[in-house]
Amino acid sequence: MNLNPKVLDPVFHFLDGIIAEYGDYLFLAFVWLSVLVLARVFSGGLRRKFPNQPHVSASIGIIIPPHTPPPPPVIIHQYDPPNG
């Protein structure tokens, strides 16, 4: 890309003058514009909208296994030594 200073110098001088004169107002305008853009993005404004598509929804399913009998109990017996 050829950046010829003779062509771009007037553009840069114009932008420098605008920023020097109206920089505060430009800053405030860009801040409010960015707030509006972020609000639109977060509200889903950039999602594609397909007019005649069926709506597909997904949900979380809970699977309950069939009832099985409990395992046999474990019998723990404490040893009692004979008296004697």
Coordinates of C-alpha atoms in Angstrom, one line a residue:
M1 CA 0.0 0.0 0.0
N2 CA 1.4 3.3 -1.0
L3 CA 1.0 6.0 1.6
N4 CA 1.8 9.2 -0.2
P5 CA 2.4 12.0 2.4
K6 CA 1.3 14.7 -0.1
V7 CA -2.2 13.1 -0.3
L8 CA -2.6 12.2 3.4
D9 CA -1.2 15.3 5.0
P10 CA -4.3 17.4 4.6
V11 CA -6.4 14.5 6.0
F12 CA -4.2 14.2 9.0
H13 CA -4.2 18.0 9.6
F14 CA -8.0 18.0 9.3
L15 CA -8.4 15.2 11.9
D16 CA -5.9 16.8 14.2
G17 CA -7.8 20.1 14.1
I18 CA -11.2 18.3 14.7
I19 CA -9.8 16.4 17.6
A20 CA -8.1 19.5 19.1
E21 CA -11.2 21.6 18.8
Y22 CA -14.0 19.0 19.5
G23 CA -12.2 16.2 21.3
D24 CA -14.3 16.2 24.4
Y25 CA -17.5 16.1 22.5
L26 CA -16.2 13.3 20.3
F27 CA -15.2 11.3 23.3
L28 CA -18.6 11.7 24.9
A29 CA -20.4 10.8 21.7
F30 CA -18.2 7.6 21.2
V31 CA -18.8 6.6 24.8
W32 CA -22.6 6.8 24.5
L33 CA -22.5 5.2 21.1
S34 CA -20.5 2.2 22.6
V35 CA -23.0 1.9 25.5
L36 CA -25.9 1.7 23.0
V37 CA -24.0 -0.9 20.8
L38 CA -23.2 -3.0 23.8
A39 CA -26.9 -2.9 25.0
R40 CA -28.0 -4.1 21.5
V41 CA -25.4 -6.9 21.5
F42 CA -26.3 -8.1 24.9
S43 CA -30.0 -8.0 24.2
G44 CA -29.5 -10.4 21.3
G45 CA -29.7 -7.9 18.5
L46 CA -26.9 -9.5 16.5
R47 CA -28.5 -12.9 16.3
R48 CA -29.6 -14.2 13.0
K49 CA -33.3 -14.4 12.6
F50 CA -34.7 -17.1 10.3
P51 CA -38.4 -16.4 9.7
N52 CA -39.7 -19.8 8.7
Q53 CA -37.6 -22.2 10.7
P54 CA -39.0 -24.6 13.3
H55 CA -38.0 -23.8 16.8
V56 CA -35.9 -26.5 18.4
S57 CA -35.5 -26.6 22.1
A58 CA -33.3 -28.7 24.3
S59 CA -33.8 -29.5 27.9
I60 CA -32.1 -31.5 30.6
G61 CA -33.6 -34.9 31.2
I62 CA -33.3 -36.8 34.5
I63 CA -33.2 -40.6 34.1
I64 CA -34.5 -42.6 37.0
P65 CA -33.2 -46.2 36.9
P66 CA -35.7 -49.1 37.7
H67 CA -36.0 -50.1 41.3
T68 CA -33.5 -52.9 42.3
P69 CA -33.6 -54.7 45.6
P70 CA -31.1 -53.4 48.1
P71 CA -27.9 -55.5 48.7
P72 CA -28.0 -57.9 51.6
P73 CA -27.0 -56.3 54.9
V74 CA -23.5 -56.8 56.2
I75 CA -23.7 -58.3 59.7
I76 CA -20.9 -57.1 62.0
H77 CA -20.6 -59.0 65.3
Q78 CA -18.3 -57.9 68.0
Y79 CA -16.3 -60.8 69.5
D80 CA -17.1 -61.5 73.1
P81 CA -14.3 -63.6 74.7
P82 CA -15.4 -66.3 77.1
N83 CA -15.3 -65.6 80.8
G84 CA -12.7 -67.6 82.3

